[in-house]
mmCIF file of C-alpha atoms and ligand atoms in Angstrom:
data_model
loop_
_atom_site.group_PDB
_atom_site.id
_atom_site.type_symbol
_atom_site.label_atom_id
_atom_site.label_comp_id
_atom_site.label_asym_id
_atom_site.label_seq_id
_atom_site.Cartn_x
_atom_site.Cartn_y
_atom_site.Cartn_z
ATOM 1 C CA MET O 1 80.482 71.173 114.070
ATOM 2 C CA HIS O 2 81.454 67.509 114.267
ATOM 3 C CA ILE O 3 85.224 67.074 114.502
ATOM 4 C CA ASP O 4 86.689 63.668 113.665
ATOM 5 C CA TYR O 5 89.471 62.677 116.062
ATOM 6 C CA THR O 6 89.869 59.083 114.905
ATOM 7 C CA LEU O 7 93.259 59.602 113.291
ATOM 8 C CA LYS O 8 94.644 61.473 116.269
ATOM 9 C CA SER O 9 97.689 59.799 117.797
ATOM 10 C CA ASP O 10 97.288 58.987 121.462
ATOM 11 C CA ARG O 11 100.541 60.525 122.588
ATOM 12 C CA ARG O 12 99.647 62.068 125.931
ATOM 13 C CA THR O 13 102.967 62.740 127.626
ATOM 14 C CA GLU O 14 104.342 66.164 128.375
ATOM 15 C CA GLN O 15 106.448 67.465 125.485
ATOM 16 C CA PHE O 16 109.432 69.409 126.710
ATOM 17 C CA VAL O 17 110.554 71.782 123.986
ATOM 18 C CA PRO O 18 114.183 72.855 124.523
ATOM 19 C CA THR O 19 114.736 76.606 124.432
ATOM 20 C CA GLU O 20 116.804 76.430 121.237
ATOM 21 C CA GLN O 21 113.787 74.906 119.476
ATOM 22 C CA LEU O 22 111.581 77.818 120.446
ATOM 23 C CA ILE O 23 112.886 80.136 117.721
ATOM 24 C CA PHE O 24 109.849 81.749 116.110
ATOM 25 C CA GLY O 25 108.130 79.439 113.647
ATOM 26 C CA LYS O 26 110.605 76.568 113.885
ATOM 27 C CA THR O 27 108.850 73.909 115.930
ATOM 28 C CA ARG O 28 105.601 72.030 115.237
ATOM 29 C CA THR O 29 103.395 69.914 117.463
ATOM 30 C CA ASP O 30 101.992 66.409 116.773
ATOM 31 C CA HIS O 31 98.683 67.399 115.196
ATOM 32 C CA MET O 32 96.947 69.810 112.871
ATOM 33 C CA PHE O 33 93.338 70.667 112.119
ATOM 34 C CA LEU O 34 92.006 70.213 108.577
ATOM 35 C CA MET O 35 88.684 70.943 106.913
ATOM 36 C CA ASP O 36 87.616 70.931 103.241
ATOM 37 C CA TYR O 37 85.326 73.137 101.214
ATOM 38 C CA ASP O 38 83.564 71.057 98.572
ATOM 39 C CA GLY O 39 82.186 73.947 96.531
ATOM 40 C CA GLU O 40 79.140 74.411 98.740
ATOM 41 C CA GLN O 41 80.060 73.881 102.353
ATOM 42 C CA TRP O 42 82.828 73.176 104.804
ATOM 43 C CA THR O 43 83.044 69.459 105.573
ATOM 44 C CA ASN O 44 85.259 66.771 106.996
ATOM 45 C CA ALA O 45 86.582 68.689 110.020
ATOM 46 C CA ARG O 46 89.340 66.601 111.565
ATOM 47 C CA VAL O 47 92.324 66.589 113.889
ATOM 48 C CA VAL O 48 95.092 64.501 112.327
ATOM 49 C CA PRO O 49 98.856 64.018 112.765
ATOM 50 C CA TYR O 50 100.891 66.959 111.483
ATOM 51 C CA GLY O 51 102.191 66.070 108.045
ATOM 52 C CA ASP O 52 102.237 66.721 104.327
ATOM 53 C CA ILE O 53 99.088 67.814 102.539
ATOM 54 C CA ALA O 54 98.619 66.422 99.014
ATOM 55 C CA VAL O 55 97.411 68.868 96.380
ATOM 56 C CA ALA O 56 97.126 68.439 92.616
ATOM 57 C CA PRO O 57 100.013 69.986 90.640
ATOM 58 C CA GLY O 58 97.355 72.111 88.944
ATOM 59 C CA ALA O 59 95.898 73.396 92.238
ATOM 60 C CA VAL O 60 94.958 77.063 91.974
ATOM 61 C CA VAL O 61 97.055 77.998 95.010
ATOM 62 C CA LEU O 62 100.265 76.787 93.344
ATOM 63 C CA HIS O 63 99.774 78.903 90.232
ATOM 64 C CA TYR O 64 97.714 81.923 91.180
ATOM 65 C CA GLY O 65 98.406 82.238 94.872
ATOM 66 C CA GLN O 66 94.895 81.994 96.257
ATOM 67 C CA GLU O 67 96.024 81.694 99.872
ATOM 68 C CA ILE O 68 95.261 83.619 103.050
ATOM 69 C CA PHE O 69 96.483 83.133 106.591
ATOM 70 C CA GLU O 70 96.316 84.308 110.163
ATOM 71 C CA GLY O 71 98.676 84.373 113.112
ATOM 72 C CA CYS O 72 97.636 84.481 116.764
ATOM 73 C CA LYS O 73 98.827 83.287 120.129
ATOM 74 C CA SER O 74 97.793 81.610 123.322
ATOM 75 C CA PHE O 75 99.321 82.055 126.756
ATOM 76 C CA LYS O 76 99.533 79.908 129.868
ATOM 77 C CA HIS O 77 98.480 81.680 133.042
ATOM 78 C CA GLU O 78 99.414 81.044 136.646
ATOM 79 C CA ASP O 79 96.249 78.988 137.087
ATOM 80 C CA GLY O 80 97.743 76.465 134.654
ATOM 81 C CA GLU O 81 95.061 77.157 132.040
ATOM 82 C CA ILE O 82 95.658 78.220 128.441
ATOM 83 C CA TYR O 83 94.045 81.382 127.107
ATOM 84 C CA GLY O 84 93.673 82.488 123.486
ATOM 85 C CA PHE O 85 94.309 86.169 122.836
ATOM 86 C CA ARG O 86 91.612 87.748 120.628
ATOM 87 C CA TRP O 87 91.232 84.746 118.319
ATOM 88 C CA ASP O 88 87.771 85.953 117.356
ATOM 89 C CA GLU O 89 89.385 89.011 115.767
ATOM 90 C CA ASN O 90 91.690 86.780 113.744
ATOM 91 C CA ALA O 91 88.736 84.680 112.606
ATOM 92 C CA LYS O 92 86.870 87.797 111.467
ATOM 93 C CA ARG O 93 89.950 89.064 109.659
ATOM 94 C CA LEU O 94 90.397 85.736 107.846
ATOM 95 C CA ASN O 95 86.913 86.300 106.458
ATOM 96 C CA GLU O 96 87.822 89.850 105.405
ATOM 97 C CA SER O 97 90.845 88.444 103.586
ATOM 98 C CA ALA O 98 88.625 85.756 102.034
ATOM 99 C CA LYS O 99 86.327 88.417 100.581
ATOM 100 C CA ILE O 100 89.250 90.229 98.971
ATOM 101 C CA MET O 101 90.629 86.990 97.490
ATOM 102 C CA ILE O 102 87.176 85.644 96.421
ATOM 103 C CA MET O 103 87.439 82.677 98.751
ATOM 104 C CA PRO O 104 84.677 81.143 100.905
ATOM 105 C CA GLU O 105 84.216 82.520 104.404
ATOM 106 C CA ILE O 106 84.165 80.275 107.472
ATOM 107 C CA ASP O 107 81.807 81.050 110.363
ATOM 108 C CA VAL O 108 83.768 82.653 113.169
ATOM 109 C CA GLU O 109 82.314 80.075 115.586
ATOM 110 C CA ILE O 110 83.636 77.232 113.449
ATOM 111 C CA GLN O 111 87.098 78.755 113.219
ATOM 112 C CA LEU O 112 87.159 79.242 116.990
ATOM 113 C CA GLU O 113 86.059 75.660 117.556
ATOM 114 C CA ALA O 114 88.865 74.451 115.301
ATOM 115 C CA MET O 115 91.504 76.530 117.104
ATOM 116 C CA HIS O 116 90.237 75.508 120.536
ATOM 117 C CA ALA O 117 90.041 71.821 119.567
ATOM 118 C CA LEU O 118 93.625 71.738 118.313
ATOM 119 C CA MET O 119 95.012 73.771 121.197
ATOM 120 C CA ASP O 120 93.239 71.476 123.644
ATOM 121 C CA VAL O 121 94.616 68.319 122.013
ATOM 122 C CA GLU O 122 98.129 69.819 122.051
ATOM 123 C CA ARG O 123 98.083 71.400 125.495
ATOM 124 C CA LEU O 124 100.931 69.184 126.729
ATOM 125 C CA TRP O 125 103.113 70.865 124.106
ATOM 126 C CA PHE O 126 102.758 74.267 125.736
ATOM 127 C CA PRO O 127 106.309 75.549 126.344
ATOM 128 C CA GLU O 128 107.041 76.132 130.025
ATOM 129 C CA GLN O 129 109.773 78.745 129.567
ATOM 130 C CA ASP O 130 109.174 82.217 130.900
ATOM 131 C CA GLY O 131 107.529 84.441 128.289
ATOM 132 C CA ALA O 132 106.781 81.516 125.966
ATOM 133 C CA SER O 133 103.555 81.190 124.011
ATOM 134 C CA MET O 134 101.869 78.923 121.502
ATOM 135 C CA TYR O 135 101.595 80.479 118.051
ATOM 136 C CA LEU O 136 98.653 79.384 115.895
ATOM 137 C CA ARG O 137 98.766 79.532 112.127
ATOM 138 C CA PRO O 138 95.324 79.144 110.526
ATOM 139 C CA PHE O 139 95.323 79.329 106.711
ATOM 140 C CA MET O 140 93.206 78.519 103.678
ATOM 141 C CA PHE O 141 94.062 77.808 100.057
ATOM 142 C CA GLY O 142 92.406 76.956 96.735
ATOM 143 C CA THR O 143 92.795 73.314 95.718
ATOM 144 C CA SER O 144 90.872 72.978 92.427
ATOM 145 C CA ASP O 145 92.975 71.430 89.663
ATOM 146 C CA SER O 146 92.268 74.135 87.100
ATOM 147 C CA LEU O 147 94.479 76.468 85.101
ATOM 148 C CA GLY O 148 91.859 79.037 84.172
ATOM 149 C CA VAL O 149 92.400 82.256 86.108
ATOM 150 C CA LYS O 150 89.295 82.074 88.231
ATOM 151 C CA PRO O 151 88.567 81.371 91.891
ATOM 152 C CA SER O 152 89.087 77.805 92.990
ATOM 153 C CA LYS O 153 85.915 75.781 93.626
ATOM 154 C CA THR O 154 87.413 73.727 96.439
ATOM 155 C CA TYR O 155 89.554 74.814 99.388
ATOM 156 C CA THR O 156 91.371 73.461 102.387
ATOM 157 C CA TYR O 157 91.466 75.188 105.762
ATOM 158 C CA CYS O 158 94.256 74.146 108.099
ATOM 159 C CA VAL O 159 95.473 75.187 111.541
ATOM 160 C CA PHE O 160 98.808 74.153 112.998
ATOM 161 C CA LEU O 161 100.740 75.222 116.057
ATOM 162 C CA SER O 162 104.251 76.391 116.740
ATOM 163 C CA PRO O 163 105.568 76.550 120.315
ATOM 164 C CA SER O 164 107.385 79.867 120.588
ATOM 165 C CA GLY O 165 109.839 81.374 123.020
ATOM 166 C CA PRO O 166 109.816 84.995 124.079
ATOM 167 C CA TYR O 167 110.426 87.137 120.983
ATOM 168 C CA TYR O 168 113.064 89.066 122.888
ATOM 169 C CA LYS O 169 115.458 86.516 124.256
ATOM 170 C CA ALA O 170 117.529 88.873 126.386
ATOM 171 C CA GLY O 171 114.642 91.036 127.577
ATOM 172 C CA PHE O 172 112.957 93.760 125.569
ATOM 173 C CA SER O 173 115.851 95.284 123.660
ATOM 174 C CA ASP O 174 117.693 96.252 120.510
ATOM 175 C CA PRO O 175 115.608 98.662 118.438
ATOM 176 C CA ILE O 176 115.784 97.777 114.759
ATOM 177 C CA LYS O 177 116.718 99.887 111.739
ATOM 178 C CA LEU O 178 114.371 100.318 108.769
ATOM 179 C CA LEU O 179 115.176 101.397 105.220
ATOM 180 C CA ILE O 180 113.023 104.090 103.664
ATOM 181 C CA THR O 181 112.872 103.759 99.890
ATOM 182 C CA SER O 182 110.550 104.773 97.087
ATOM 183 C CA ARG O 183 111.758 101.767 95.101
ATOM 184 C CA PHE O 184 109.457 99.107 96.559
ATOM 185 C CA HIS O 185 105.855 99.175 97.676
ATOM 186 C CA ARG O 186 103.856 96.628 99.581
ATOM 187 C CA ALA O 187 100.442 97.437 98.212
ATOM 188 C CA ALA O 188 98.572 99.709 95.837
ATOM 189 C CA PRO O 189 94.991 101.022 96.038
ATOM 190 C CA GLY O 190 92.571 98.382 94.816
ATOM 191 C CA GLY O 191 95.120 95.632 95.406
ATOM 192 C CA SER O 192 95.384 92.985 98.096
ATOM 193 C CA GLY O 193 97.216 94.988 100.776
ATOM 194 C CA ALA O 194 94.361 94.765 103.267
ATOM 195 C CA ALA O 195 94.248 90.964 102.967
ATOM 196 C CA LYS O 196 96.605 88.749 104.920
ATOM 197 C CA ALA O 197 97.472 86.913 101.725
ATOM 198 C CA GLY O 198 100.591 84.857 101.081
ATOM 199 C CA GLY O 199 101.312 86.725 97.868
ATOM 200 C CA ASN O 200 101.849 89.978 99.743
ATOM 201 C CA TYR O 201 104.684 88.307 101.611
ATOM 202 C CA GLY O 202 106.100 86.665 98.511
ATOM 203 C CA CYS O 203 106.660 90.029 96.914
ATOM 204 C CA SER O 204 108.045 91.583 100.108
ATOM 205 C CA MET O 205 111.108 89.349 100.066
ATOM 206 C CA ARG O 206 112.822 91.397 97.394
ATOM 207 C CA SER O 207 112.507 94.558 99.462
ATOM 208 C CA ILE O 208 113.716 92.801 102.612
ATOM 209 C CA GLN O 209 116.768 91.550 100.740
ATOM 210 C CA PHE O 210 117.418 95.074 99.484
ATOM 211 C CA ALA O 211 117.003 96.520 102.998
ATOM 212 C CA GLN O 212 119.631 94.140 104.301
ATOM 213 C CA LYS O 213 122.246 95.805 102.065
ATOM 214 C CA PHE O 214 121.776 98.828 104.314
ATOM 215 C CA ASP O 215 122.016 96.731 107.455
ATOM 216 C CA ALA O 216 118.302 97.388 107.907
ATOM 217 C CA SER O 217 115.961 94.564 108.827
ATOM 218 C CA GLN O 218 112.922 95.743 106.873
ATOM 219 C CA VAL O 219 111.496 98.509 104.719
ATOM 220 C CA LEU O 220 109.289 101.252 106.096
ATOM 221 C CA TYR O 221 106.708 101.084 103.334
ATOM 222 C CA LEU O 222 105.359 104.272 101.842
ATOM 223 C CA ASP O 223 102.130 104.462 99.886
ATOM 224 C CA ALA O 224 102.296 104.131 96.112
ATOM 225 C CA THR O 225 102.637 107.921 95.711
ATOM 226 C CA ASN O 226 105.522 108.040 98.216
ATOM 227 C CA GLN O 227 103.756 110.639 100.347
ATOM 228 C CA PHE O 228 102.447 108.690 103.307
ATOM 229 C CA ILE O 229 103.805 106.152 105.738
ATOM 230 C CA GLU O 230 102.031 102.811 105.583
ATOM 231 C CA GLU O 231 103.687 99.876 107.316
ATOM 232 C CA ALA O 232 106.845 98.962 109.182
ATOM 233 C CA GLY O 233 107.727 95.842 107.192
ATOM 234 C CA ALA O 234 105.245 93.158 108.230
ATOM 235 C CA MET O 235 104.054 95.251 111.170
ATOM 236 C CA ASN O 236 101.853 98.311 111.515
ATOM 237 C CA HIS O 237 103.795 101.527 112.073
ATOM 238 C CA TYR O 238 103.484 103.671 115.191
ATOM 239 C CA HIS O 239 105.322 106.630 116.590
ATOM 240 C CA VAL O 240 105.199 108.645 119.771
ATOM 241 C CA THR O 241 105.308 112.435 120.004
ATOM 242 C CA LYS O 242 106.607 114.772 122.707
ATOM 243 C CA ASP O 243 102.950 115.412 123.590
ATOM 244 C CA ASN O 244 102.497 111.777 124.630
ATOM 245 C CA GLU O 245 100.474 110.843 121.607
ATOM 246 C CA VAL O 246 100.845 107.442 119.971
ATOM 247 C CA ILE O 247 100.035 107.715 116.265
ATOM 248 C CA ILE O 248 99.146 104.799 113.988
ATOM 249 C CA PRO O 249 98.356 105.326 110.287
ATOM 250 C CA HIS O 250 94.656 105.222 109.381
ATOM 251 C CA PHE O 251 93.675 101.788 108.085
ATOM 252 C CA THR O 252 93.205 101.992 104.330
ATOM 253 C CA ASP O 253 92.950 99.297 101.685
ATOM 254 C CA THR O 254 96.750 99.272 101.445
ATOM 255 C CA ILE O 255 97.313 98.574 105.139
ATOM 256 C CA LEU O 256 96.730 95.303 106.974
ATOM 257 C CA LYS O 257 94.543 96.043 109.979
ATOM 258 C CA SER O 258 96.687 94.770 112.823
ATOM 259 C CA ILE O 259 94.898 93.302 115.819
ATOM 260 C CA THR O 260 97.789 94.512 117.969
ATOM 261 C CA SER O 261 97.163 98.072 116.717
ATOM 262 C CA CYS O 262 93.420 97.721 117.303
ATOM 263 C CA SER O 263 94.153 96.510 120.829
ATOM 264 C CA MET O 264 96.375 99.518 121.508
ATOM 265 C CA LEU O 265 93.654 101.839 120.176
ATOM 266 C CA GLU O 266 91.168 100.294 122.615
ATOM 267 C CA LEU O 267 93.429 100.611 125.664
ATOM 268 C CA GLU O 268 92.924 103.469 128.066
ATOM 269 C CA LEU O 269 96.269 104.488 129.428
ATOM 270 C CA GLU O 270 96.551 107.432 131.800
ATOM 271 C CA GLY O 271 98.341 110.380 130.209
ATOM 272 C CA LEU O 272 98.565 108.796 126.765
ATOM 273 C CA THR O 273 96.467 109.412 123.667
ATOM 274 C CA ILE O 274 96.504 106.586 121.126
ATOM 275 C CA ARG O 275 94.982 107.548 117.803
ATOM 276 C CA GLN O 276 95.210 107.314 114.014
ATOM 277 C CA GLU O 277 96.267 109.837 111.430
ATOM 278 C CA PHE O 278 97.458 109.993 107.826
ATOM 279 C CA ILE O 279 101.195 110.349 108.379
ATOM 280 C CA GLY O 280 102.935 112.487 105.783
ATOM 281 C CA PHE O 281 106.413 111.182 105.059
ATOM 282 C CA GLN O 282 108.184 114.560 104.790
ATOM 283 C CA LYS O 283 106.655 115.794 108.024
ATOM 284 C CA PHE O 284 107.552 112.522 109.717
ATOM 285 C CA MET O 285 111.226 112.932 108.831
ATOM 286 C CA ALA O 286 111.208 116.584 109.921
ATOM 287 C CA ASP O 287 109.531 115.660 113.204
ATOM 288 C CA ILE O 288 112.186 113.055 113.930
ATOM 289 C CA GLN O 289 114.916 115.627 113.280
ATOM 290 C CA SER O 290 113.280 118.327 115.390
ATOM 291 C CA GLY O 291 112.743 115.917 118.253
ATOM 292 C CA HIS O 292 108.947 116.216 118.109
ATOM 293 C CA ILE O 293 108.795 112.480 117.445
ATOM 294 C CA THR O 294 110.497 110.722 120.341
ATOM 295 C CA GLU O 295 109.865 107.017 119.720
ATOM 296 C CA CYS O 296 108.992 104.799 116.757
ATOM 297 C CA GLY O 297 108.194 101.170 116.220
ATOM 298 C CA GLY O 298 105.927 98.479 114.860
ATOM 299 C CA PHE O 299 102.929 96.527 116.169
ATOM 300 C CA GLY O 300 102.317 92.875 115.306
ATOM 301 C CA THR O 301 101.551 89.530 116.915
ATOM 302 C CA ALA O 302 105.022 87.998 116.641
ATOM 303 C CA ALA O 303 106.861 90.660 118.664
ATOM 304 C CA GLY O 304 103.930 92.567 120.133
ATOM 305 C CA VAL O 305 105.813 95.835 120.109
ATOM 306 C CA SER O 306 109.017 96.226 118.128
ATOM 307 C CA PRO O 307 110.980 99.443 118.725
ATOM 308 C CA VAL O 308 112.634 101.144 115.759
ATOM 309 C CA GLY O 309 115.772 103.099 116.668
ATOM 310 C CA SER O 310 116.662 104.579 113.294
ATOM 311 C CA TYR O 311 115.699 104.939 109.655
ATOM 312 C CA ILE O 312 118.152 104.988 106.776
ATOM 313 C CA LEU O 313 117.661 106.385 103.277
ATOM 314 C CA GLU O 314 119.189 104.919 100.130
ATOM 315 C CA ASN O 315 121.782 107.727 100.156
ATOM 316 C CA GLU O 316 122.886 106.368 103.568
ATOM 317 C CA THR O 317 121.544 109.343 105.547
ATOM 318 C CA THR O 318 120.495 108.003 108.918
ATOM 319 C CA TYR O 319 117.780 109.461 111.110
ATOM 320 C CA THR O 320 118.053 108.378 114.707
ATOM 321 C CA VAL O 321 114.829 108.466 116.694
ATOM 322 C CA GLY O 322 115.380 110.070 120.088
ATOM 323 C CA GLU O 323 118.560 108.454 121.352
ATOM 324 C CA GLY O 324 117.975 105.300 119.368
ATOM 325 C CA LYS O 325 116.998 103.436 122.512
ATOM 326 C CA ILE O 326 113.742 102.020 123.839
ATOM 327 C CA GLY O 327 111.620 104.919 125.046
ATOM 328 C CA PRO O 328 109.349 104.961 128.091
ATOM 329 C CA VAL O 329 106.104 104.897 126.086
ATOM 330 C CA THR O 330 107.243 101.949 123.969
ATOM 331 C CA GLN O 331 108.255 100.147 127.154
ATOM 332 C CA ARG O 332 104.868 100.898 128.705
ATOM 333 C CA LEU O 333 102.930 99.668 125.663
ATOM 334 C CA TYR O 334 104.987 96.479 125.604
ATOM 335 C CA ASP O 335 104.584 95.850 129.339
ATOM 336 C CA THR O 336 100.841 96.513 129.164
ATOM 337 C CA LEU O 337 100.238 94.228 126.181
ATOM 338 C CA THR O 338 102.362 91.363 127.490
ATOM 339 C CA GLY O 339 100.924 91.825 130.998
ATOM 340 C CA ILE O 340 97.385 91.472 129.647
ATOM 341 C CA GLN O 341 98.357 88.456 127.588
ATOM 342 C CA LYS O 342 100.003 86.588 130.437
ATOM 343 C CA GLY O 343 97.322 87.521 132.934
ATOM 344 C CA SER O 344 99.213 89.848 135.288
ATOM 345 C CA ILE O 345 97.146 92.857 134.126
ATOM 346 C CA LYS O 346 93.357 92.619 133.918
ATOM 347 C CA ALA O 347 92.305 92.105 130.295
ATOM 348 C CA PRO O 348 89.487 94.143 128.761
ATOM 349 C CA ASP O 349 86.306 92.050 128.468
ATOM 350 C CA GLY O 350 86.484 89.309 125.862
ATOM 351 C CA TRP O 351 90.177 89.582 125.035
ATOM 352 C CA LEU O 352 91.152 86.252 126.555
ATOM 353 C CA GLN O 353 89.277 83.018 126.013
ATOM 354 C CA LYS O 354 90.068 79.951 128.074
ATOM 355 C CA VAL O 355 90.800 76.740 126.156
ATOM 356 C CA GLU O 356 88.515 74.171 127.788
ATOM 357 C CA ARG O 357 89.748 70.661 128.570
ATOM 358 C CA LYS O 358 87.810 68.211 126.444
ATOM 359 C CA HIS O 359 90.403 65.813 125.032
HETATM 360 C C1 LIG W 401 99.935 90.330 110.201
HETATM 361 C C2 LIG W 401 100.366 91.690 109.780
HETATM 362 C C3 LIG W 401 100.449 92.758 110.684
HETATM 363 C C4 LIG W 401 100.223 92.602 112.155
HETATM 364 O O1 LIG W 401 98.924 92.224 112.498
HETATM 365 P P1 LIG W 401 98.636 91.591 113.920
HETATM 366 O O2 LIG W 401 97.194 91.234 113.857
HETATM 367 O O3 LIG W 401 98.919 92.625 114.932
HETATM 368 O O4 LIG W 401 99.527 90.417 114.057
HETATM 369 C C5 LIG W 401 100.800 94.000 110.188
HETATM 370 N N1 LIG W 401 101.077 94.192 108.884
HETATM 371 C C6 LIG W 401 101.033 93.179 107.999
HETATM 372 C C7 LIG W 401 101.362 93.441 106.589
HETATM 373 C C8 LIG W 401 100.669 91.895 108.421
HETATM 374 O O5 LIG W 401 100.622 90.901 107.535
#
């Protein structure tokens, strides 16, 4: 792919990002990557200054929400080099989302080239703080100026970066509380739940707002029949049993296939079985009460591992998991994942890809 760098600014000095600017998603870097789909092919790949994107008021994305996105990270190792964590998996998943939303796919190689090119240009923005990372947000949206409800003919693909601090500022701590309710659902069979599509998030805001009335940060989503556990807010659910099993719900078309979950499923950890199951909601609650389930949490790129200390029902009944604190298995999963990402634990083959210095 030919990438046009002519509009790139030539700012080459180290960018120190103060810690208070490293709040997740807050800070941007100087540049972004853009590419257009003209109805037949992807063209006009370019690295340009970060800034507004003009779209027609009638653009399909603004009316019918034809938008998909990804989120992944890179890490700076002791050798001073920057490594992307499983970006190829994100690129493949963007294409899975594209299929669901009837959008054009982008060759995985092209997506990787775009991410590497931008990360390379912005390497001086990499935050130096301990535990910091660079978050990448690739996304694609329909730009045709057309009000008929049909797939857009033209699209824009964009990648921008956000320097991020450690998700847990004061060390790995503070398990969250989730609301369990049959009132809101994230996805239904045959819907868009398995796509990382903006619209799924748009309609989750109402349930998050409702959860906050219970001092909970998110909803533990059940399936549309209220029988099975699906997702922990915008993360995949997991729990740990007394028998040292880590259980993740089977991926269905109402669950977003988390790359963090897939990574956990591929790990081989002595004394621990990590597997998938359909998790019945009633049994889950009973197993928390009996003590069979000892730890719970969520998996996702932003936090890696996010421990859940308790669940609350709408009638205010609270179920505390174990002692409501971070358990040893959760701690081990977190340490293993972050160790692999920052290079202190050997990564399985292909998980980390070095960002080469070209610009
Ligand atoms: C992005 C996302 C996740 C987490 O996926 P990762 O690849 O681990 O970041 C889980 N659930 C939903 C609904 C998501 O959108």
